[in-house]
Amino acid sequence: MGRSRNTRRERGSVAAVVEQVDGGLAELIPDWERDRAWTLLIDGAPQSHVDLDDPAFLSFEYQRRLGHVIDLAAPAGRPVHALHLGGGAFTLARYVAATRPRSTQQVVERDAALVHLVRRELPLDPGARIRVRSADARAGLAKAPDGWADLVIADVFSGARTPAHLTSAEFLDDVRRALKPGGVYAANLADGPPLAHLRGQIATVAARFAELALVADPAVLRGRRFGNAVLVASDRPLPLAELTRRAACDPHPGRVEHGRALTDFAGGAAPVTDAAAVASPAPPPSTFR
């Protein structure tokens, strides 16, 4: 309702930033427990948390799980080529730069106004090798060279929903093309009961990758609440034991499903194609209260 573009809301001595971007109303809210840390919201939905003084700190549950995937994708500290589909506040790209110096990264974020806002208010380390491209995620993926990426991370939401064209087997064909042999794909998914979207995504990824695992809150897996799940895939064996240990030790412990248990969880769902793809379900109104 009539909130102006680029206003600042004072909270103590630090101002929140509220600005209209292409995807809705963006808010950068200061974290009162950490200096120079911020949470990004779009239309009230939390998108990212960034600590400019400690980019290796991951606050959000799903980002911590993706951080574990990043840590285990290659030997500790080794530089990687990482492609991020969806930028938000560039939290995971900052994490890769901090934990794997000299990595080369590409971020594809459709919302050019959001990119401008984040660059201005939460600037990237000028020494980090992070290139940001304002483009649709699938179009940006199509421009990645064959076999370039050690890691492809999909974390794309439009109005709190993953767009349909980023859920299909054809999309995953292009992910596989961009990955190096042995590269890792990780996707942040959101779903709630009856978990039809999540089951369909498991079936789709299983049709394209030999190895996969799912990391999520047990309550989400049981269909008790709407939430995030991280799906990990590769054409080589995944570090399941260590991923399981790290997920279990998180402040909000997660469970790792794989193998027969994950196949059973998918419940015979069919792989999704471009022709049949739909966006992920919208979260219920109470999700972000």
mmCIF file of N, CA and C in Angstrom, residues 49-165:
data_model
loop_
_atom_site.group_PDB
_atom_site.id
_atom_site.type_symbol
_atom_site.label_atom_id
_atom_site.label_comp_id
_atom_site.label_asym_id
_atom_site.label_seq_id
_atom_site.Cartn_x
_atom_site.Cartn_y
_atom_site.Cartn_z
ATOM 1 N N HIS A 49 20.300 -14.105 4.094
ATOM 2 C CA HIS A 49 20.945 -13.426 5.211
ATOM 3 C C HIS A 49 22.414 -13.298 4.863
ATOM 4 N N VAL A 50 22.973 -12.105 5.075
ATOM 5 C CA VAL A 50 24.369 -11.840 4.732
ATOM 6 C C VAL A 50 25.057 -11.173 5.917
ATOM 7 N N ASP A 51 26.229 -11.679 6.275
ATOM 8 C CA ASP A 51 27.093 -11.013 7.245
ATOM 9 C C ASP A 51 28.324 -10.541 6.486
ATOM 10 N N LEU A 52 28.418 -9.236 6.283
ATOM 11 C CA LEU A 52 29.514 -8.696 5.487
ATOM 12 C C LEU A 52 30.867 -8.905 6.161
ATOM 13 N N ASP A 53 30.878 -8.976 7.500
ATOM 14 C CA ASP A 53 32.142 -9.188 8.206
ATOM 15 C C ASP A 53 32.536 -10.664 8.267
ATOM 16 N N ASP A 54 31.562 -11.551 8.090
ATOM 17 C CA ASP A 54 31.818 -12.990 8.177
ATOM 18 C C ASP A 54 30.979 -13.714 7.128
ATOM 19 N N PRO A 55 31.371 -13.640 5.854
ATOM 20 C CA PRO A 55 30.568 -14.257 4.789
ATOM 21 C C PRO A 55 30.497 -15.774 4.873
ATOM 22 N N ALA A 56 31.312 -16.392 5.727
ATOM 23 C CA ALA A 56 31.223 -17.840 5.910
ATOM 24 C C ALA A 56 30.129 -18.210 6.911
ATOM 25 N N PHE A 57 29.499 -17.211 7.532
ATOM 26 C CA PHE A 57 28.394 -17.481 8.457
ATOM 27 C C PHE A 57 27.100 -17.617 7.659
ATOM 28 N N LEU A 58 26.429 -18.750 7.832
ATOM 29 C CA LEU A 58 25.159 -18.997 7.165
ATOM 30 C C LEU A 58 24.074 -19.130 8.221
ATOM 31 N N SER A 59 23.093 -18.250 8.174
ATOM 32 C CA SER A 59 22.049 -18.207 9.203
ATOM 33 C C SER A 59 20.854 -19.073 8.853
ATOM 34 N N PHE A 60 20.395 -18.999 7.592
ATOM 35 C CA PHE A 60 19.180 -19.714 7.211
ATOM 36 C C PHE A 60 19.439 -21.217 7.156
ATOM 37 N N GLU A 61 18.441 -21.958 7.573
ATOM 38 C CA GLU A 61 18.521 -23.419 7.614
ATOM 39 C C GLU A 61 18.904 -24.005 6.256
ATOM 40 N N TYR A 62 18.203 -23.597 5.187
ATOM 41 C CA TYR A 62 18.472 -24.191 3.873
ATOM 42 C C TYR A 62 19.835 -23.765 3.354
ATOM 43 N N GLN A 63 20.263 -22.530 3.692
ATOM 44 C CA GLN A 63 21.571 -22.096 3.234
ATOM 45 C C GLN A 63 22.686 -22.857 3.937
ATOM 46 N N ARG A 64 22.487 -23.208 5.202
ATOM 47 C CA ARG A 64 23.481 -24.035 5.896
ATOM 48 C C ARG A 64 23.608 -25.387 5.197
ATOM 49 N N ARG A 65 22.480 -25.949 4.780
ATOM 50 C CA ARG A 65 22.521 -27.254 4.112
ATOM 51 C C ARG A 65 23.217 -27.154 2.753
ATOM 52 N N LEU A 66 22.959 -26.085 2.034
ATOM 53 C CA LEU A 66 23.684 -25.875 0.785
ATOM 54 C C LEU A 66 25.165 -25.618 1.059
ATOM 55 N N GLY A 67 25.460 -24.970 2.182
ATOM 56 C CA GLY A 67 26.852 -24.775 2.572
ATOM 57 C C GLY A 67 27.566 -26.095 2.798
ATOM 58 N N HIS A 68 26.871 -27.066 3.383
ATOM 59 C CA HIS A 68 27.476 -28.393 3.558
ATOM 60 C C HIS A 68 27.789 -29.026 2.197
ATOM 61 N N VAL A 69 26.872 -28.860 1.251
ATOM 62 C CA VAL A 69 27.107 -29.395 -0.093
ATOM 63 C C VAL A 69 28.339 -28.739 -0.710
ATOM 64 N N ILE A 70 28.451 -27.433 -0.570
ATOM 65 C CA ILE A 70 29.613 -26.708 -1.095
ATOM 66 C C ILE A 70 30.896 -27.228 -0.448
ATOM 67 N N ASP A 71 30.865 -27.418 0.873
ATOM 68 C CA ASP A 71 32.052 -27.884 1.588
ATOM 69 C C ASP A 71 32.507 -29.259 1.107
ATOM 70 N N LEU A 72 31.539 -30.106 0.749
ATOM 71 C CA LEU A 72 31.848 -31.497 0.418
ATOM 72 C C LEU A 72 31.983 -31.745 -1.083
ATOM 73 N N ALA A 73 31.790 -30.699 -1.894
ATOM 74 C CA ALA A 73 31.833 -30.874 -3.349
ATOM 75 C C ALA A 73 33.248 -31.086 -3.870
ATOM 76 N N ALA A 74 34.247 -30.691 -3.080
ATOM 77 C CA ALA A 74 35.652 -30.811 -3.475
ATOM 78 C C ALA A 74 36.483 -30.776 -2.197
ATOM 79 N N PRO A 75 37.752 -31.175 -2.272
ATOM 80 C CA PRO A 75 38.604 -31.102 -1.077
ATOM 81 C C PRO A 75 38.592 -29.698 -0.469
ATOM 82 N N ALA A 76 38.698 -29.625 0.846
ATOM 83 C CA ALA A 76 38.586 -28.352 1.562
ATOM 84 C C ALA A 76 39.538 -27.301 1.005
ATOM 85 N N GLY A 77 39.008 -26.126 0.761
ATOM 86 C CA GLY A 77 39.812 -24.996 0.316
ATOM 87 C C GLY A 77 40.140 -24.972 -1.158
ATOM 88 N N ARG A 78 39.851 -26.045 -1.886
ATOM 89 C CA ARG A 78 40.203 -26.067 -3.308
ATOM 90 C C ARG A 78 39.280 -25.149 -4.093
ATOM 91 N N PRO A 79 39.820 -24.307 -4.975
ATOM 92 C CA PRO A 79 38.947 -23.443 -5.786
ATOM 93 C C PRO A 79 38.052 -24.266 -6.698
ATOM 94 N N VAL A 80 36.857 -23.760 -6.941
ATOM 95 C CA VAL A 80 35.913 -24.432 -7.822
ATOM 96 C C VAL A 80 35.332 -23.430 -8.810
ATOM 97 N N HIS A 81 34.723 -23.954 -9.852
ATOM 98 C CA HIS A 81 33.872 -23.164 -10.743
ATOM 99 C C HIS A 81 32.433 -23.392 -10.294
ATOM 100 N N ALA A 82 31.765 -22.332 -9.869
ATOM 101 C CA ALA A 82 30.408 -22.464 -9.344
ATOM 102 C C ALA A 82 29.454 -21.577 -10.132
ATOM 103 N N LEU A 83 28.303 -22.149 -10.481
ATOM 104 C CA LEU A 83 27.244 -21.427 -11.178
ATOM 105 C C LEU A 83 26.030 -21.372 -10.256
ATOM 106 N N HIS A 84 25.607 -20.166 -9.922
ATOM 107 C CA HIS A 84 24.476 -19.958 -9.036
ATOM 108 C C HIS A 84 23.282 -19.467 -9.859
ATOM 109 N N LEU A 85 22.230 -20.245 -9.890
ATOM 110 C CA LEU A 85 20.998 -19.844 -10.563
ATOM 111 C C LEU A 85 20.075 -19.261 -9.502
ATOM 112 N N GLY A 86 19.897 -17.962 -9.535
ATOM 113 C CA GLY A 86 19.229 -17.226 -8.475
ATOM 114 C C GLY A 86 20.288 -16.581 -7.597
ATOM 115 N N GLY A 87 20.161 -15.264 -7.390
ATOM 116 C CA GLY A 87 21.213 -14.561 -6.673
ATOM 117 C C GLY A 87 20.840 -14.151 -5.264
ATOM 118 N N GLY A 88 19.614 -13.621 -5.087
ATOM 119 C CA GLY A 88 19.261 -13.072 -3.783
ATOM 120 C C GLY A 88 20.272 -12.019 -3.379
ATOM 121 N N ALA A 89 20.828 -12.162 -2.199
ATOM 122 C CA ALA A 89 21.863 -11.237 -1.734
ATOM 123 C C ALA A 89 23.269 -11.815 -1.949
ATOM 124 N N PHE A 90 23.390 -12.824 -2.817
ATOM 125 C CA PHE A 90 24.666 -13.459 -3.170
ATOM 126 C C PHE A 90 25.308 -14.169 -1.978
ATOM 127 N N THR A 91 24.485 -14.632 -1.044
ATOM 128 C CA THR A 91 25.013 -15.245 0.181
ATOM 129 C C THR A 91 25.912 -16.429 -0.117
ATOM 130 N N LEU A 92 25.468 -17.339 -0.980
ATOM 131 C CA LEU A 92 26.241 -18.552 -1.222
ATOM 132 C C LEU A 92 27.473 -18.290 -2.076
ATOM 133 N N ALA A 93 27.384 -17.325 -2.973
ATOM 134 C CA ALA A 93 28.579 -16.947 -3.736
ATOM 135 C C ALA A 93 29.632 -16.339 -2.798
ATOM 136 N N ARG A 94 29.187 -15.545 -1.842
ATOM 137 C CA ARG A 94 30.120 -14.986 -0.853
ATOM 138 C C ARG A 94 30.738 -16.109 -0.019
ATOM 139 N N TYR A 95 29.906 -17.106 0.306
ATOM 140 C CA TYR A 95 30.389 -18.236 1.106
ATOM 141 C C TYR A 95 31.472 -19.005 0.353
ATOM 142 N N VAL A 96 31.239 -19.286 -0.921
ATOM 143 C CA VAL A 96 32.239 -19.985 -1.729
ATOM 144 C C VAL A 96 33.535 -19.175 -1.784
ATOM 145 N N ALA A 97 33.412 -17.865 -2.001
ATOM 146 C CA ALA A 97 34.599 -17.009 -2.095
ATOM 147 C C ALA A 97 35.392 -17.016 -0.789
ATOM 148 N N ALA A 98 34.671 -17.078 0.347
ATOM 149 C CA ALA A 98 35.346 -17.049 1.652
ATOM 150 C C ALA A 98 35.984 -18.384 1.998
ATOM 151 N N THR A 99 35.330 -19.479 1.633
ATOM 152 C CA THR A 99 35.817 -20.803 2.034
ATOM 153 C C THR A 99 36.677 -21.473 0.977
ATOM 154 N N ARG A 100 36.552 -21.004 -0.253
ATOM 155 C CA ARG A 100 37.339 -21.556 -1.357
ATOM 156 C C ARG A 100 37.933 -20.404 -2.165
ATOM 157 N N PRO A 101 38.934 -19.720 -1.602
ATOM 158 C CA PRO A 101 39.538 -18.581 -2.306
ATOM 159 C C PRO A 101 40.009 -18.954 -3.701
ATOM 160 N N ARG A 102 39.942 -17.976 -4.590
ATOM 161 C CA ARG A 102 40.343 -18.095 -5.997
ATOM 162 C C ARG A 102 39.336 -18.880 -6.823
ATOM 163 N N SER A 103 38.191 -19.189 -6.248
ATOM 164 C CA SER A 103 37.125 -19.808 -7.045
ATOM 165 C C SER A 103 36.608 -18.816 -8.077
ATOM 166 N N THR A 104 36.120 -19.353 -9.174
ATOM 167 C CA THR A 104 35.508 -18.538 -10.225
ATOM 168 C C THR A 104 34.016 -18.826 -10.231
ATOM 169 N N GLN A 105 33.207 -17.750 -10.133
ATOM 170 C CA GLN A 105 31.776 -17.953 -9.971
ATOM 171 C C GLN A 105 30.966 -17.076 -10.912
ATOM 172 N N GLN A 106 29.823 -17.628 -11.318
ATOM 173 C CA GLN A 106 28.837 -16.876 -12.079
ATOM 174 C C GLN A 106 27.511 -16.937 -11.335
ATOM 175 N N VAL A 107 26.880 -15.785 -11.191
ATOM 176 C CA VAL A 107 25.562 -15.687 -10.570
ATOM 177 C C VAL A 107 24.583 -15.189 -11.620
ATOM 178 N N VAL A 108 23.480 -15.896 -11.781
ATOM 179 C CA VAL A 108 22.445 -15.488 -12.727
ATOM 180 C C VAL A 108 21.211 -15.080 -11.918
ATOM 181 N N GLU A 109 20.862 -13.820 -11.976
ATOM 182 C CA GLU A 109 19.720 -13.282 -11.236
ATOM 183 C C GLU A 109 18.884 -12.419 -12.175
ATOM 184 N N ARG A 110 17.636 -12.816 -12.360
ATOM 185 C CA ARG A 110 16.769 -12.124 -13.319
ATOM 186 C C ARG A 110 16.435 -10.695 -12.911
ATOM 187 N N ASP A 111 16.321 -10.455 -11.616
ATOM 188 C CA ASP A 111 15.851 -9.161 -11.105
ATOM 189 C C ASP A 111 16.988 -8.144 -11.103
ATOM 190 N N ALA A 112 17.084 -7.364 -12.182
ATOM 191 C CA ALA A 112 18.184 -6.406 -12.323
ATOM 192 C C ALA A 112 18.141 -5.339 -11.239
ATOM 193 N N ALA A 113 16.950 -4.917 -10.842
ATOM 194 C CA ALA A 113 16.837 -3.903 -9.786
ATOM 195 C C ALA A 113 17.318 -4.452 -8.452
ATOM 196 N N LEU A 114 17.047 -5.721 -8.184
ATOM 197 C CA LEU A 114 17.543 -6.338 -6.964
ATOM 198 C C LEU A 114 19.063 -6.430 -6.982
ATOM 199 N N VAL A 115 19.624 -6.805 -8.116
ATOM 200 C CA VAL A 115 21.077 -6.860 -8.246
ATOM 201 C C VAL A 115 21.682 -5.501 -7.927
ATOM 202 N N HIS A 116 21.079 -4.441 -8.466
ATOM 203 C CA HIS A 116 21.575 -3.082 -8.222
ATOM 204 C C HIS A 116 21.502 -2.742 -6.740
ATOM 205 N N LEU A 117 20.382 -3.072 -6.101
ATOM 206 C CA LEU A 117 20.201 -2.786 -4.677
ATOM 207 C C LEU A 117 21.252 -3.509 -3.837
ATOM 208 N N VAL A 118 21.442 -4.793 -4.090
ATOM 209 C CA VAL A 118 22.380 -5.573 -3.291
ATOM 210 C C VAL A 118 23.810 -5.104 -3.521
ATOM 211 N N ARG A 119 24.155 -4.839 -4.758
ATOM 212 C CA ARG A 119 25.508 -4.343 -5.036
ATOM 213 C C ARG A 119 25.772 -3.025 -4.308
ATOM 214 N N ARG A 120 24.753 -2.171 -4.251
ATOM 215 C CA ARG A 120 24.914 -0.854 -3.623
ATOM 216 C C ARG A 120 24.982 -0.943 -2.102
ATOM 217 N N GLU A 121 24.084 -1.720 -1.503
ATOM 218 C CA GLU A 121 23.973 -1.757 -0.052
ATOM 219 C C GLU A 121 24.848 -2.826 0.598
ATOM 220 N N LEU A 122 25.075 -3.936 -0.115
ATOM 221 C CA LEU A 122 25.857 -5.051 0.421
ATOM 222 C C LEU A 122 26.926 -5.428 -0.600
ATOM 223 N N PRO A 123 27.886 -4.556 -0.808
ATOM 224 C CA PRO A 123 28.832 -4.763 -1.912
ATOM 225 C C PRO A 123 29.643 -6.042 -1.771
ATOM 226 N N LEU A 124 29.909 -6.642 -2.919
ATOM 227 C CA LEU A 124 30.755 -7.830 -2.976
ATOM 228 C C LEU A 124 32.216 -7.444 -2.777
ATOM 229 N N ASP A 125 32.989 -8.375 -2.272
ATOM 230 C CA ASP A 125 34.428 -8.192 -2.165
ATOM 231 C C ASP A 125 34.986 -7.993 -3.570
ATOM 232 N N PRO A 126 35.619 -6.850 -3.835
ATOM 233 C CA PRO A 126 36.123 -6.612 -5.198
ATOM 234 C C PRO A 126 37.166 -7.621 -5.636
ATOM 235 N N GLY A 127 37.776 -8.323 -4.684
ATOM 236 C CA GLY A 127 38.773 -9.322 -5.036
ATOM 237 C C GLY A 127 38.187 -10.684 -5.353
ATOM 238 N N ALA A 128 36.898 -10.856 -5.070
ATOM 239 C CA ALA A 128 36.253 -12.147 -5.350
ATOM 240 C C ALA A 128 35.978 -12.267 -6.843
ATOM 241 N N ARG A 129 36.153 -13.461 -7.361
ATOM 242 C CA ARG A 129 35.931 -13.689 -8.790
ATOM 243 C C ARG A 129 34.468 -14.074 -9.009
ATOM 244 N N ILE A 130 33.583 -13.104 -8.825
ATOM 245 C CA ILE A 130 32.146 -13.336 -8.942
ATOM 246 C C ILE A 130 31.589 -12.436 -10.034
ATOM 247 N N ARG A 131 31.059 -13.052 -11.066
ATOM 248 C CA ARG A 131 30.422 -12.316 -12.147
ATOM 249 C C ARG A 131 28.917 -12.458 -12.000
ATOM 250 N N VAL A 132 28.202 -11.352 -12.019
ATOM 251 C CA VAL A 132 26.748 -11.369 -11.868
ATOM 252 C C VAL A 132 26.105 -10.975 -13.186
ATOM 253 N N ARG A 133 25.178 -11.806 -13.636
ATOM 254 C CA ARG A 133 24.482 -11.553 -14.896
ATOM 255 C C ARG A 133 22.989 -11.435 -14.622
ATOM 256 N N SER A 134 22.382 -10.360 -15.101
ATOM 257 C CA SER A 134 20.932 -10.175 -14.959
ATOM 258 C C SER A 134 20.250 -10.860 -16.139
ATOM 259 N N ALA A 135 19.708 -12.044 -15.875
ATOM 260 C CA ALA A 135 19.065 -12.825 -16.935
ATOM 261 C C ALA A 135 18.197 -13.885 -16.285
ATOM 262 N N ASP A 136 17.286 -14.444 -17.066
ATOM 263 C CA ASP A 136 16.522 -15.599 -16.618
ATOM 264 C C ASP A 136 17.485 -16.747 -16.327
ATOM 265 N N ALA A 137 17.188 -17.517 -15.280
ATOM 266 C CA ALA A 137 18.111 -18.566 -14.850
ATOM 267 C C ALA A 137 18.381 -19.586 -15.950
ATOM 268 N N ARG A 138 17.345 -19.999 -16.656
ATOM 269 C CA ARG A 138 17.552 -21.021 -17.684
ATOM 270 C C ARG A 138 18.297 -20.442 -18.877
ATOM 271 N N ALA A 139 18.028 -19.189 -19.199
ATOM 272 C CA ALA A 139 18.766 -18.553 -20.286
ATOM 273 C C ALA A 139 20.230 -18.374 -19.908
ATOM 274 N N GLY A 140 20.485 -18.013 -18.655
ATOM 275 C CA GLY A 140 21.863 -17.884 -18.198
ATOM 276 C C GLY A 140 22.577 -19.212 -18.177
ATOM 277 N N LEU A 141 21.886 -20.255 -17.754
ATOM 278 C CA LEU A 141 22.456 -21.599 -17.764
ATOM 279 C C LEU A 141 22.853 -22.002 -19.177
ATOM 280 N N ALA A 142 22.025 -21.670 -20.152
ATOM 281 C CA ALA A 142 22.289 -22.057 -21.536
ATOM 282 C C ALA A 142 23.583 -21.441 -22.070
ATOM 283 N N LYS A 143 24.024 -20.333 -21.462
ATOM 284 C CA LYS A 143 25.251 -19.670 -21.914
ATOM 285 C C LYS A 143 26.502 -20.200 -21.223
ATOM 286 N N ALA A 144 26.326 -21.061 -20.223
ATOM 287 C CA ALA A 144 27.492 -21.635 -19.548
ATOM 288 C C ALA A 144 28.199 -22.600 -20.491
ATOM 289 N N PRO A 145 29.515 -22.569 -20.543
ATOM 290 C CA PRO A 145 30.237 -23.501 -21.424
ATOM 291 C C PRO A 145 30.019 -24.951 -21.007
ATOM 292 N N ASP A 146 30.100 -25.843 -21.964
ATOM 293 C CA ASP A 146 29.988 -27.269 -21.671
ATOM 294 C C ASP A 146 31.064 -27.692 -20.671
ATOM 295 N N GLY A 147 30.669 -28.458 -19.661
ATOM 296 C CA GLY A 147 31.629 -29.003 -18.721
ATOM 297 C C GLY A 147 32.403 -27.976 -17.924
ATOM 298 N N TRP A 148 31.817 -26.813 -17.679
ATOM 299 C CA TRP A 148 32.533 -25.730 -16.989
ATOM 300 C C TRP A 148 32.440 -25.838 -15.473
ATOM 301 N N ALA A 149 31.283 -26.222 -14.942
ATOM 302 C CA ALA A 149 30.996 -26.060 -13.515
ATOM 303 C C ALA A 149 31.324 -27.295 -12.686
ATOM 304 N N ASP A 150 31.981 -27.067 -11.567
ATOM 305 C CA ASP A 150 32.104 -28.100 -10.541
ATOM 306 C C ASP A 150 30.815 -28.201 -9.741
ATOM 307 N N LEU A 151 30.086 -27.101 -9.700
ATOM 308 C CA LEU A 151 28.925 -27.001 -8.826
ATOM 309 C C LEU A 151 27.884 -26.093 -9.465
ATOM 310 N N VAL A 152 26.648 -26.580 -9.573
ATOM 311 C CA VAL A 152 25.518 -25.756 -10.005
ATOM 312 C C VAL A 152 24.509 -25.743 -8.864
ATOM 313 N N ILE A 153 24.165 -24.544 -8.396
ATOM 314 C CA ILE A 153 23.206 -24.384 -7.302
ATOM 315 C C ILE A 153 21.994 -23.642 -7.834
ATOM 316 N N ALA A 154 20.817 -24.254 -7.722
ATOM 317 C CA ALA A 154 19.568 -23.626 -8.143
ATOM 318 C C ALA A 154 18.794 -23.189 -6.904
ATOM 319 N N ASP A 155 18.598 -21.899 -6.784
ATOM 320 C CA ASP A 155 17.869 -21.322 -5.649
ATOM 321 C C ASP A 155 17.052 -20.155 -6.194
ATOM 322 N N VAL A 156 16.044 -20.502 -6.991
ATOM 323 C CA VAL A 156 15.291 -19.508 -7.748
ATOM 324 C C VAL A 156 13.835 -19.505 -7.298
ATOM 325 N N PHE A 157 13.383 -18.326 -6.877
ATOM 326 C CA PHE A 157 11.986 -18.185 -6.485
ATOM 327 C C PHE A 157 11.439 -16.894 -7.066
ATOM 328 N N SER A 158 10.224 -16.985 -7.570
ATOM 329 C CA SER A 158 9.493 -15.824 -8.067
ATOM 330 C C SER A 158 8.157 -15.801 -7.343
ATOM 331 N N GLY A 159 7.959 -14.783 -6.510
ATOM 332 C CA GLY A 159 6.763 -14.775 -5.691
ATOM 333 C C GLY A 159 6.701 -15.967 -4.760
ATOM 334 N N ALA A 160 7.847 -16.371 -4.215
ATOM 335 C CA ALA A 160 7.986 -17.499 -3.285
ATOM 336 C C ALA A 160 7.724 -18.849 -3.951
ATOM 337 N N ARG A 161 7.727 -18.905 -5.294
ATOM 338 C CA ARG A 161 7.515 -20.157 -6.011
ATOM 339 C C ARG A 161 8.646 -20.355 -7.022
ATOM 340 N N THR A 162 9.095 -21.600 -7.187
ATOM 341 C CA THR A 162 10.079 -21.911 -8.214
ATOM 342 C C THR A 162 9.383 -21.924 -9.573
ATOM 343 N N PRO A 163 9.872 -21.139 -10.547
ATOM 344 C CA PRO A 163 9.221 -21.123 -11.859
ATOM 345 C C PRO A 163 9.193 -22.502 -12.513
ATOM 346 N N ALA A 164 8.132 -22.762 -13.267
ATOM 347 C CA ALA A 164 7.912 -24.087 -13.854
ATOM 348 C C ALA A 164 9.069 -24.523 -14.744
ATOM 349 N N HIS A 165 9.637 -23.613 -15.515
ATOM 350 C CA HIS A 165 10.651 -24.016 -16.490
ATOM 351 C C HIS A 165 11.982 -24.405 -15.840
#
